[in-house]
PDB file of C-alpha atoms in Angstrom:
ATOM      1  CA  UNK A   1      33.098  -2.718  26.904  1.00 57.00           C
ATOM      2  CA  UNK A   2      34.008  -6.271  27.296  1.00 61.00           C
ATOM      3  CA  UNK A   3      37.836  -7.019  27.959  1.00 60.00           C
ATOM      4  CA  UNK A   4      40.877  -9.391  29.274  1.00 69.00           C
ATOM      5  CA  UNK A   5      44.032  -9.379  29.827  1.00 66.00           C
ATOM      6  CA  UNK A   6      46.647  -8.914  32.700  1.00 70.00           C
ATOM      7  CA  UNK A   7      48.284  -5.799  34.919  1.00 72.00           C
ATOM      8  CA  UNK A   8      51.444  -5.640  36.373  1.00 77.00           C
ATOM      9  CA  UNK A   9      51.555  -3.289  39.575  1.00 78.00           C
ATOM     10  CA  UNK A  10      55.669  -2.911  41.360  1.00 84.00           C
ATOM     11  CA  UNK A  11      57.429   0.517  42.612  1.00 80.00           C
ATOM     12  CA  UNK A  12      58.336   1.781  39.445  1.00 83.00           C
ATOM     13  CA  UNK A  13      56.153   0.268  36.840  1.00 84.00           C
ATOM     14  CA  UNK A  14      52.374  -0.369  35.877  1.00 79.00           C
ATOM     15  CA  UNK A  15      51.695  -2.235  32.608  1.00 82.00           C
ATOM     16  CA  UNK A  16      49.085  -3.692  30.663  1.00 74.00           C
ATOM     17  CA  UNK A  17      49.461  -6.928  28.601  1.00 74.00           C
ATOM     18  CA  UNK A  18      48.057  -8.733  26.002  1.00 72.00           C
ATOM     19  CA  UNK A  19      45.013  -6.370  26.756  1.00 74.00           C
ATOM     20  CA  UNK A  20      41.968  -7.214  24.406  1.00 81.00           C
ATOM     21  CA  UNK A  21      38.143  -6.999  24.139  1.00 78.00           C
ATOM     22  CA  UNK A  22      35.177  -5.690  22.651  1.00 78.00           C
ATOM     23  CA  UNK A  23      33.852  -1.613  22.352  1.00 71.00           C
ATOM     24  CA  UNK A  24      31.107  -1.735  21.012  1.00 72.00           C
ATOM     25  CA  UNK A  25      31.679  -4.925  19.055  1.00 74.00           C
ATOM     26  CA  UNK A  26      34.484  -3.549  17.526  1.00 76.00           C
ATOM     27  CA  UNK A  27      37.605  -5.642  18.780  1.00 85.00           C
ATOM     28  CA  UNK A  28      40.764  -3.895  20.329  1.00 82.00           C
ATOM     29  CA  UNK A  29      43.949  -4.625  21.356  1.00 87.00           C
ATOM     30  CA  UNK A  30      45.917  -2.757  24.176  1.00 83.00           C
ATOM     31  CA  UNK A  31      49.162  -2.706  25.467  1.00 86.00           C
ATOM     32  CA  UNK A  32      51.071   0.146  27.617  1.00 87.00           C
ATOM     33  CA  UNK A  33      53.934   0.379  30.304  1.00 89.00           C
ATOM     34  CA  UNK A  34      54.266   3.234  32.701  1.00 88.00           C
ATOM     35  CA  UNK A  35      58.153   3.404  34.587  1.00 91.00           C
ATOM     36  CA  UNK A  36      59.511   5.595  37.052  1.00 90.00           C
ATOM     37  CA  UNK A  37      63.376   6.507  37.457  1.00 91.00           C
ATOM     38  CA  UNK A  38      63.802   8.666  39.778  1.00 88.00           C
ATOM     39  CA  UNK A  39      67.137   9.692  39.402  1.00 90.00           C
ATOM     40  CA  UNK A  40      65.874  10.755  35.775  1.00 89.00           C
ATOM     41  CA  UNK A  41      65.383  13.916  34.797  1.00 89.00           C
ATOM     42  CA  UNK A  42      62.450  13.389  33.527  1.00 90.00           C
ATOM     43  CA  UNK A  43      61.096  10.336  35.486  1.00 92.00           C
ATOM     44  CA  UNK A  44      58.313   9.054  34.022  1.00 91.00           C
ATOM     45  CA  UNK A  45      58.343   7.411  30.944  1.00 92.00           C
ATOM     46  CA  UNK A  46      55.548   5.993  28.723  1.00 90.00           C
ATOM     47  CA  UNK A  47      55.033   3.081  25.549  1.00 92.00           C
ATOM     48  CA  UNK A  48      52.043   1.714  24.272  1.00 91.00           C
ATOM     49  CA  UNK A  49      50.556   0.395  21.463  1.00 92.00           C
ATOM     50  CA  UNK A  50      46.504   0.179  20.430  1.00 90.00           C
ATOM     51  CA  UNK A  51      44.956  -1.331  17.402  1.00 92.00           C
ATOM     52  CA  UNK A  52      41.054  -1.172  16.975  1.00 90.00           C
ATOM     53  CA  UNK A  53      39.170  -3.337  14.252  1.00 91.00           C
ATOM     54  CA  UNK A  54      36.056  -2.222  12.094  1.00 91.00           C
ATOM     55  CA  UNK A  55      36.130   1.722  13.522  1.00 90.00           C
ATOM     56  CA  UNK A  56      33.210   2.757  11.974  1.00 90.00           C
ATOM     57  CA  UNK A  57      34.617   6.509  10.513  1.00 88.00           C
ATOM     58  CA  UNK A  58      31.166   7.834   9.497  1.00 88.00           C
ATOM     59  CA  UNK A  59      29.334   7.122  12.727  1.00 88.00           C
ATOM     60  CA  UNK A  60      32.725   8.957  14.352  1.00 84.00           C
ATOM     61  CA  UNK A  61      32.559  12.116  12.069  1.00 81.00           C
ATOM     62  CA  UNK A  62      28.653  12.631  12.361  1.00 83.00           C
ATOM     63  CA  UNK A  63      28.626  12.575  15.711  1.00 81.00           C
ATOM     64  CA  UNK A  64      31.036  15.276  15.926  1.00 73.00           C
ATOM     65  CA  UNK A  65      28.826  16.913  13.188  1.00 76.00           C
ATOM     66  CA  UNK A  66      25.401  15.644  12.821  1.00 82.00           C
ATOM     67  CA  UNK A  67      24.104  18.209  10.163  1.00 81.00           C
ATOM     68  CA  UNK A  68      26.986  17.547   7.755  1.00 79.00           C
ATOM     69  CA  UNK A  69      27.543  14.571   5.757  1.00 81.00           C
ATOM     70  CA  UNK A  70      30.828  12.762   6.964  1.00 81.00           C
ATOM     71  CA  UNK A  71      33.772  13.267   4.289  1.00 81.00           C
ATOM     72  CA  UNK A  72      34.839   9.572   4.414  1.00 86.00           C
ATOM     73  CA  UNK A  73      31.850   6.907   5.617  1.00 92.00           C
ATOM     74  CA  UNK A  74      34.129   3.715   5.597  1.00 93.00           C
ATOM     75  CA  UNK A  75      35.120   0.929   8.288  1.00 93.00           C
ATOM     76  CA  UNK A  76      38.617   0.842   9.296  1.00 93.00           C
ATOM     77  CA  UNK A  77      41.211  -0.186  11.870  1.00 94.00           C
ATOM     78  CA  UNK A  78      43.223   1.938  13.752  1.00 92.00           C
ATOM     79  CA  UNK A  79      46.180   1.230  14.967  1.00 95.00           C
ATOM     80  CA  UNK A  80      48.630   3.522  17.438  1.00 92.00           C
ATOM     81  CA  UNK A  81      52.519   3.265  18.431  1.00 94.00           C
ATOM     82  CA  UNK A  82      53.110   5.889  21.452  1.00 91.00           C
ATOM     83  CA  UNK A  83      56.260   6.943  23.539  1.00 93.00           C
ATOM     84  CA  UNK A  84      56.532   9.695  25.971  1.00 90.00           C
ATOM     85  CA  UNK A  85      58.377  11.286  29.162  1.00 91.00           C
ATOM     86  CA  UNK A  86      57.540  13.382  31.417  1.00 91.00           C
ATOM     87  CA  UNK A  87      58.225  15.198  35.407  1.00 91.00           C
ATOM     88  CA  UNK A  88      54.766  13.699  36.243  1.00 90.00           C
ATOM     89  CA  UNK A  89      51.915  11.840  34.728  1.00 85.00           C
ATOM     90  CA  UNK A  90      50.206  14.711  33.170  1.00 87.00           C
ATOM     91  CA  UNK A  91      53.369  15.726  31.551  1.00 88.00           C
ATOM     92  CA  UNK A  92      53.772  12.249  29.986  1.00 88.00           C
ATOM     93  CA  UNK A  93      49.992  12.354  28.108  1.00 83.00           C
ATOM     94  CA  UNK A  94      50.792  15.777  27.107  1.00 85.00           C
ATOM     95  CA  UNK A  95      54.178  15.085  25.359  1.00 86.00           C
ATOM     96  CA  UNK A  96      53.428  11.654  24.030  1.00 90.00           C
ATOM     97  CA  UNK A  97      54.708  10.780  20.556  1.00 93.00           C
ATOM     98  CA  UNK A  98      54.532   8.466  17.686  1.00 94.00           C
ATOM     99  CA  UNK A  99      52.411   7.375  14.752  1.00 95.00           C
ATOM    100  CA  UNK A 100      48.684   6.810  14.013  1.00 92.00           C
ATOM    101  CA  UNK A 101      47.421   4.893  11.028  1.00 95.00           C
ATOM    102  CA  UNK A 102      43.807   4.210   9.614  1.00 93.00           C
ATOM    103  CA  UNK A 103      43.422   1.666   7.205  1.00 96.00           C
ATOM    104  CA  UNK A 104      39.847   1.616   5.626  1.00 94.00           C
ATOM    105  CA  UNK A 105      38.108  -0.577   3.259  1.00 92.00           C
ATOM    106  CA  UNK A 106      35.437   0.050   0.387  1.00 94.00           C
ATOM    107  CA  UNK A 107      33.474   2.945   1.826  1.00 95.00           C
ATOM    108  CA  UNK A 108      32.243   6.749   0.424  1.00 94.00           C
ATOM    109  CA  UNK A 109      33.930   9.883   0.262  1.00 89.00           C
ATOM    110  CA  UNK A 110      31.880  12.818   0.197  1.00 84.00           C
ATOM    111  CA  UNK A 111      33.227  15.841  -1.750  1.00 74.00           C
ATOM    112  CA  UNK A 112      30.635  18.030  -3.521  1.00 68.00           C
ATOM    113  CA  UNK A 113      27.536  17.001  -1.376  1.00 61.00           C
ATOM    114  CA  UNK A 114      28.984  18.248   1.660  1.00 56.00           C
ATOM    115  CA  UNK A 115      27.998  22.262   2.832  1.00 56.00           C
ATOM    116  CA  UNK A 116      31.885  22.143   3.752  1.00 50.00           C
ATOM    117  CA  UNK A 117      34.182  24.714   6.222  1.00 47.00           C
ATOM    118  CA  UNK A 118      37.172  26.279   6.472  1.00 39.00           C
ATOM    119  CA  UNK A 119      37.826  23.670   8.897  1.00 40.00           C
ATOM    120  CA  UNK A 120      37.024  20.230   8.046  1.00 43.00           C
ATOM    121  CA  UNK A 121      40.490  18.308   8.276  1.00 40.00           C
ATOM    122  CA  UNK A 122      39.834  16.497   4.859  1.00 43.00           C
ATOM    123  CA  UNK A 123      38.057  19.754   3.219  1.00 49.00           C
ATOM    124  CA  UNK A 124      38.641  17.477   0.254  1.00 54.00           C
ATOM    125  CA  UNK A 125      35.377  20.007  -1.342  1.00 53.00           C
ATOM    126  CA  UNK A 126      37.517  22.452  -1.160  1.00 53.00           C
ATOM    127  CA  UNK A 127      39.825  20.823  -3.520  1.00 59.00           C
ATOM    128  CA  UNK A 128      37.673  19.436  -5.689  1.00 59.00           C
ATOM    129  CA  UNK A 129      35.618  22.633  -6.367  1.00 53.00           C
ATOM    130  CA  UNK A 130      39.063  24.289  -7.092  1.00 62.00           C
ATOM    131  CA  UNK A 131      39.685  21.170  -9.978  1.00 62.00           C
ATOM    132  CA  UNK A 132      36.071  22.924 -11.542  1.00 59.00           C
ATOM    133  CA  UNK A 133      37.382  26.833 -11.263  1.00 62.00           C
ATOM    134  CA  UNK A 134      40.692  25.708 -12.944  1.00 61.00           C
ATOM    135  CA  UNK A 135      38.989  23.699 -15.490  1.00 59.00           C
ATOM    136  CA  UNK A 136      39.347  25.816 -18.984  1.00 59.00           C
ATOM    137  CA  UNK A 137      38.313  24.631 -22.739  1.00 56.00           C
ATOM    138  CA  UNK A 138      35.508  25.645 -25.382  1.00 53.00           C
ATOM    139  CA  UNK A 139      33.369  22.439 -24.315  1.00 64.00           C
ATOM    140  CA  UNK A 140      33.871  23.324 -20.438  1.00 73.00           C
ATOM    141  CA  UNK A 141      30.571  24.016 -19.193  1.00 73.00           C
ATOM    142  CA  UNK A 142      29.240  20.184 -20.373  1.00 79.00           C
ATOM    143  CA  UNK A 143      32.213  18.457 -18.858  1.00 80.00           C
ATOM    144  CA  UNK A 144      32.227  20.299 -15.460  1.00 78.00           C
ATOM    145  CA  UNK A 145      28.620  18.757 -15.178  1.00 80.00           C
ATOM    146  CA  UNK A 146      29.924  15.392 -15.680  1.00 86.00           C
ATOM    147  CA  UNK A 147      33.014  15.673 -13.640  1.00 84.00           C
ATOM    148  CA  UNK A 148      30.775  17.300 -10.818  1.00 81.00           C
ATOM    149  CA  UNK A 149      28.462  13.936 -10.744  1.00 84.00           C
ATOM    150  CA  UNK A 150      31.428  11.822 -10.267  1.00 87.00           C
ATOM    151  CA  UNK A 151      32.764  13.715  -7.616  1.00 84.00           C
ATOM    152  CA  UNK A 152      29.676  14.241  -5.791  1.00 83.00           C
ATOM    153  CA  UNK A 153      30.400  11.020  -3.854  1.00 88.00           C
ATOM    154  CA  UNK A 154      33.301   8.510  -4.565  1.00 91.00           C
ATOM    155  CA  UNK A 155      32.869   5.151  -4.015  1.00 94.00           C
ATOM    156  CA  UNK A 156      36.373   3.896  -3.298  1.00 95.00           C
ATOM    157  CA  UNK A 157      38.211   0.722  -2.831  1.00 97.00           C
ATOM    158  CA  UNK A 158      40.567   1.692   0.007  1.00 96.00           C
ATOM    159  CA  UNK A 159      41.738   4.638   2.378  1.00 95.00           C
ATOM    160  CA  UNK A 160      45.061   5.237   3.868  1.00 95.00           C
ATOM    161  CA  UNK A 161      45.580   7.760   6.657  1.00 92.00           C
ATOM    162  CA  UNK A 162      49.323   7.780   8.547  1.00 95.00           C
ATOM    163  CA  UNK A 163      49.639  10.678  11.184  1.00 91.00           C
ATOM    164  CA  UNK A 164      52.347  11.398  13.188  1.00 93.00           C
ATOM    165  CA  UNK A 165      54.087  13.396  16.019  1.00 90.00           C
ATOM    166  CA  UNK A 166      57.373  14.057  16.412  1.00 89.00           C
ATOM    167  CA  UNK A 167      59.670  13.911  19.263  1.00 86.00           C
ATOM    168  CA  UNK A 168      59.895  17.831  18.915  1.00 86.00           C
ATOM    169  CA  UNK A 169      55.459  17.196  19.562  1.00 85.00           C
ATOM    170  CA  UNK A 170      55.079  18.635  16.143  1.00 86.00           C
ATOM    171  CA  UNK A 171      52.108  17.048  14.339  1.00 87.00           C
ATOM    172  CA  UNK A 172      52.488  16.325  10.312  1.00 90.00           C
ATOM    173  CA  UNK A 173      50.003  13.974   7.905  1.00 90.00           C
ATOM    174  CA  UNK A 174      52.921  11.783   6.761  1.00 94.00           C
ATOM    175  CA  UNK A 175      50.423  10.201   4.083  1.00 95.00           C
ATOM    176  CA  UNK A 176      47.128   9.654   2.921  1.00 93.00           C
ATOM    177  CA  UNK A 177      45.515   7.752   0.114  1.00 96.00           C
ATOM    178  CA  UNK A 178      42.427   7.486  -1.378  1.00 94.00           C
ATOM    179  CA  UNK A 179      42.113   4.783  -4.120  1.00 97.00           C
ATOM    180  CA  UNK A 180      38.720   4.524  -6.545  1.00 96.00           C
ATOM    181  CA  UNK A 181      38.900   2.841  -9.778  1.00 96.00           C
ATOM    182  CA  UNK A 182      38.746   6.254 -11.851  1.00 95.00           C
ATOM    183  CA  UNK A 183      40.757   8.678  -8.897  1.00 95.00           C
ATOM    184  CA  UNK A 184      43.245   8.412  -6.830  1.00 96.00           C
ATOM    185  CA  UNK A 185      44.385  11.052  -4.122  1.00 94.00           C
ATOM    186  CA  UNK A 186      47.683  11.451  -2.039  1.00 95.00           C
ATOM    187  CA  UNK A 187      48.870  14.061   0.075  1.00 93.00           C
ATOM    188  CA  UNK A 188      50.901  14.706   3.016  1.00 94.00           C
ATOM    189  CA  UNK A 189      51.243  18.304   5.297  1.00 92.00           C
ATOM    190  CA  UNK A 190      51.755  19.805   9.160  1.00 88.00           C
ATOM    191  CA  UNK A 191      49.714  21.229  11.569  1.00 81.00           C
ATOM    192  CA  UNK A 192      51.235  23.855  13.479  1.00 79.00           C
ATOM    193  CA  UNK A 193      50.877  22.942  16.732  1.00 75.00           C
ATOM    194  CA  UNK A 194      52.701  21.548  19.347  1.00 72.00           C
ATOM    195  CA  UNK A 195      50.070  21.219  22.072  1.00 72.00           C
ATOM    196  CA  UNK A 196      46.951  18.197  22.024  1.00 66.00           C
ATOM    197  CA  UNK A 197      45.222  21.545  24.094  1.00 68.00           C
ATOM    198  CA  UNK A 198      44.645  23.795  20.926  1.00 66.00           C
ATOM    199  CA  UNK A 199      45.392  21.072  17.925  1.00 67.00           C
ATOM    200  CA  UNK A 200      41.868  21.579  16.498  1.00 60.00           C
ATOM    201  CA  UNK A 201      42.179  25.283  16.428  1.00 67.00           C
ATOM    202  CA  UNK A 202      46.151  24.810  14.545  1.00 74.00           C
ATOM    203  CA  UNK A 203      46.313  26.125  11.192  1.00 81.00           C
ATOM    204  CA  UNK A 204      47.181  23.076   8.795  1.00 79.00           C
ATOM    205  CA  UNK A 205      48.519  22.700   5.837  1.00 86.00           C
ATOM    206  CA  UNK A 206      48.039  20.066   3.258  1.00 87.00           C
ATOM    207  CA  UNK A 207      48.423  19.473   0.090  1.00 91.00           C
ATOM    208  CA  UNK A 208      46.802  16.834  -2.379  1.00 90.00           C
ATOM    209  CA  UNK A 209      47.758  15.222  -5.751  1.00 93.00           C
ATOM    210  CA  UNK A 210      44.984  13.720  -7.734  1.00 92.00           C
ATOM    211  CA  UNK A 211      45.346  11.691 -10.438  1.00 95.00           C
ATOM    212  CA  UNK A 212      42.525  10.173 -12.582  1.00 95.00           C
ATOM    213  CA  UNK A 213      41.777   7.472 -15.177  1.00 95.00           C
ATOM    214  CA  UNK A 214      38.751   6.004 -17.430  1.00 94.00           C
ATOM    215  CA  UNK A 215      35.759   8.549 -17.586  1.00 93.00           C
ATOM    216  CA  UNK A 216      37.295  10.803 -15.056  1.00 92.00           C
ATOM    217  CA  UNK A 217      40.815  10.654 -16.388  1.00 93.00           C
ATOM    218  CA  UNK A 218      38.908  11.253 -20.381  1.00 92.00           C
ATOM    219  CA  UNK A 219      36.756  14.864 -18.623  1.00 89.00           C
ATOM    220  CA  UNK A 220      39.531  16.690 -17.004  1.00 88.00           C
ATOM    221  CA  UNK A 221      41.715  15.925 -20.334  1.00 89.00           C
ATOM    222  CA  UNK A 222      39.110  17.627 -21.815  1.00 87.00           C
ATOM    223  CA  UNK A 223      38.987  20.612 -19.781  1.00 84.00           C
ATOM    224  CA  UNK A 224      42.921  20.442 -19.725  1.00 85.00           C
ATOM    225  CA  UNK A 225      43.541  19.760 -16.330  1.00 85.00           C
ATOM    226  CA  UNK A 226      45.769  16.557 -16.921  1.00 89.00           C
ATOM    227  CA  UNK A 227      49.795  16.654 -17.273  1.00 89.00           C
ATOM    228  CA  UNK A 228      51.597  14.204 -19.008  1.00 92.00           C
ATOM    229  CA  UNK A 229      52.851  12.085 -15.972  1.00 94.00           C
ATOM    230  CA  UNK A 230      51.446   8.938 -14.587  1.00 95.00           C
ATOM    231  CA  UNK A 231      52.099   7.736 -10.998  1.00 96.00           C
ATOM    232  CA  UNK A 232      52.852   4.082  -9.999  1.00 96.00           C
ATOM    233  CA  UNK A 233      49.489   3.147 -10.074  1.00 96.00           C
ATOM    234  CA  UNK A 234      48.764   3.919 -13.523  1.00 96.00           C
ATOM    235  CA  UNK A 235      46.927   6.910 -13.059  1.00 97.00           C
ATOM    236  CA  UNK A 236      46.864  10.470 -14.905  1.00 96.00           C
ATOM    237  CA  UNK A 237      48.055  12.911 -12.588  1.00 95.00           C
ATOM    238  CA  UNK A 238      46.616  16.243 -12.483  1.00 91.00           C
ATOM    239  CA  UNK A 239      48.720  18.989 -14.054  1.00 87.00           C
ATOM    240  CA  UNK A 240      48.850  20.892 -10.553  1.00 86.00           C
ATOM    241  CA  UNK A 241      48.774  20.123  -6.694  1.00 87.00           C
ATOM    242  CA  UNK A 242      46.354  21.498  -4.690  1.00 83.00           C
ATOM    243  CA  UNK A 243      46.674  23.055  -0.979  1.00 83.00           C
ATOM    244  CA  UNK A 244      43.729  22.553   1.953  1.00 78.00           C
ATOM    245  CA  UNK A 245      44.149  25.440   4.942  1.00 72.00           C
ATOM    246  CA  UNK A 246      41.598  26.000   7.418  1.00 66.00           C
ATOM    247  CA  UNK A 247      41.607  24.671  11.111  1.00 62.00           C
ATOM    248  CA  UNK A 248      40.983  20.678  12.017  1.00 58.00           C
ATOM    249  CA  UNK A 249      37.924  22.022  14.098  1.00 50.00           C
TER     250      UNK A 249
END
């Protein structure tokens, strides 16, 4: 790690600013203030802000699971917005809120090639093997081997991931996007948790729109799993919505 910037050290407040540097050739940018008031109930009071450049997602996700391929193998930066309060320091990290946002660029989702678990936090599989049970029509069998190919592993154009938690320290996936030039998939949901402590053992729930176009958009038209709506993008969306459980272990 390779970084500059300046502290400020008084009574009541620490804070770093204009932090910035280099992990592992990936620049970042820091900034955070810490205050006390004592005659505040709760005294301590937190704000920061972090963005990180060229966050290499695959390297992140097979490290936490080397046997499995990563669901999303892209570059992005990451960017955080934080508040908090708290009786003492410890309390302010644990009840720390506000919003975190990926941005990727052209990268690989993985959807069929992956062995997949209940509790992948983009079990995208999950969804995509549920677009094949649905799938109905006499030429089925054919067009499920064609629509399996191209959702073996989606080269896309761009990824979109907005998190955030609440002031009540609920957790919810405001949006995500995943743009290709034949699918595109949104989705939002919760996590029920309120605690960073057990938040990859939280049941989740989230829930996916996919909408296709071109050879993908022509297959599940065949097999009668399009509706007769477009989004703003131009795409055909998918005649139903589909829901992702598990745990974000």
């Amino acid at each position: 790690i390779s970084a500059k910037g300046a502290a400020v050290v008084t009574d009541s407040k620490l804070s770093l600013d204009g932090l910035e540097g280099k992990f592992k050739e990936n620049p970042f940018k820091l900034a955070a203030g810490l205050n006390f008031a004592a005659q505040q109930p709760q005294p301590y009071s937190l704000t920061g802000s972090a963005d990180i450049q060229n966050f290499d997602v695959g390297e992140f996700l097979r490290a936490a699971n080397p046997n499995e391929k990563p669901a999303l193998d892209t570059k992005a930066t990451l960017s955080a917005k934080l508040n908090g309060t708290g009786g003492n320091i410890t309390e302010v990290g644990k009840n720390a809120f506000g919003k975190f946002e990926l941005s990727g660029t052209k990268g690989t989702m993985y959807l069929l090639e992956r062995k997949g678990t209940a509790g992948t936090i983009v079990n995208l599989g999950a969804a995509a093997l549920s677009i094949l049970g649905a799938a109905r029509g006499s030429d089925t069998t054919a067009a499920l081997g064609e629509i399996a190919k191209l959702l073996n592993a989606v080269q896309f154009e761009t990824v979109k991931l907005q998190i955030e938690r609440g002031a009540d320290l609920q957790f919810k996936l405001s949006s995500l996007e995943v743009l290709s030039p034949f699918l595109r998939i949104t989705g939002s949901g919760t996590v029920a948790s309120k605690s960073l402590d057990d938040i990859q053992n939280a049941p989740m729930n989230i829930v996916l729109q996919m909408g296709a176009k071109d050879q993908l958009g022509f297959l599940l038209n065949r097999v009668r799993l399009l509706g007769t709506n477009t989004d703003e993008k131009g795409y055909n969306l998918m005649s139903r919505t589909f829901t992702i459980g598990g745990t974000p272990s």
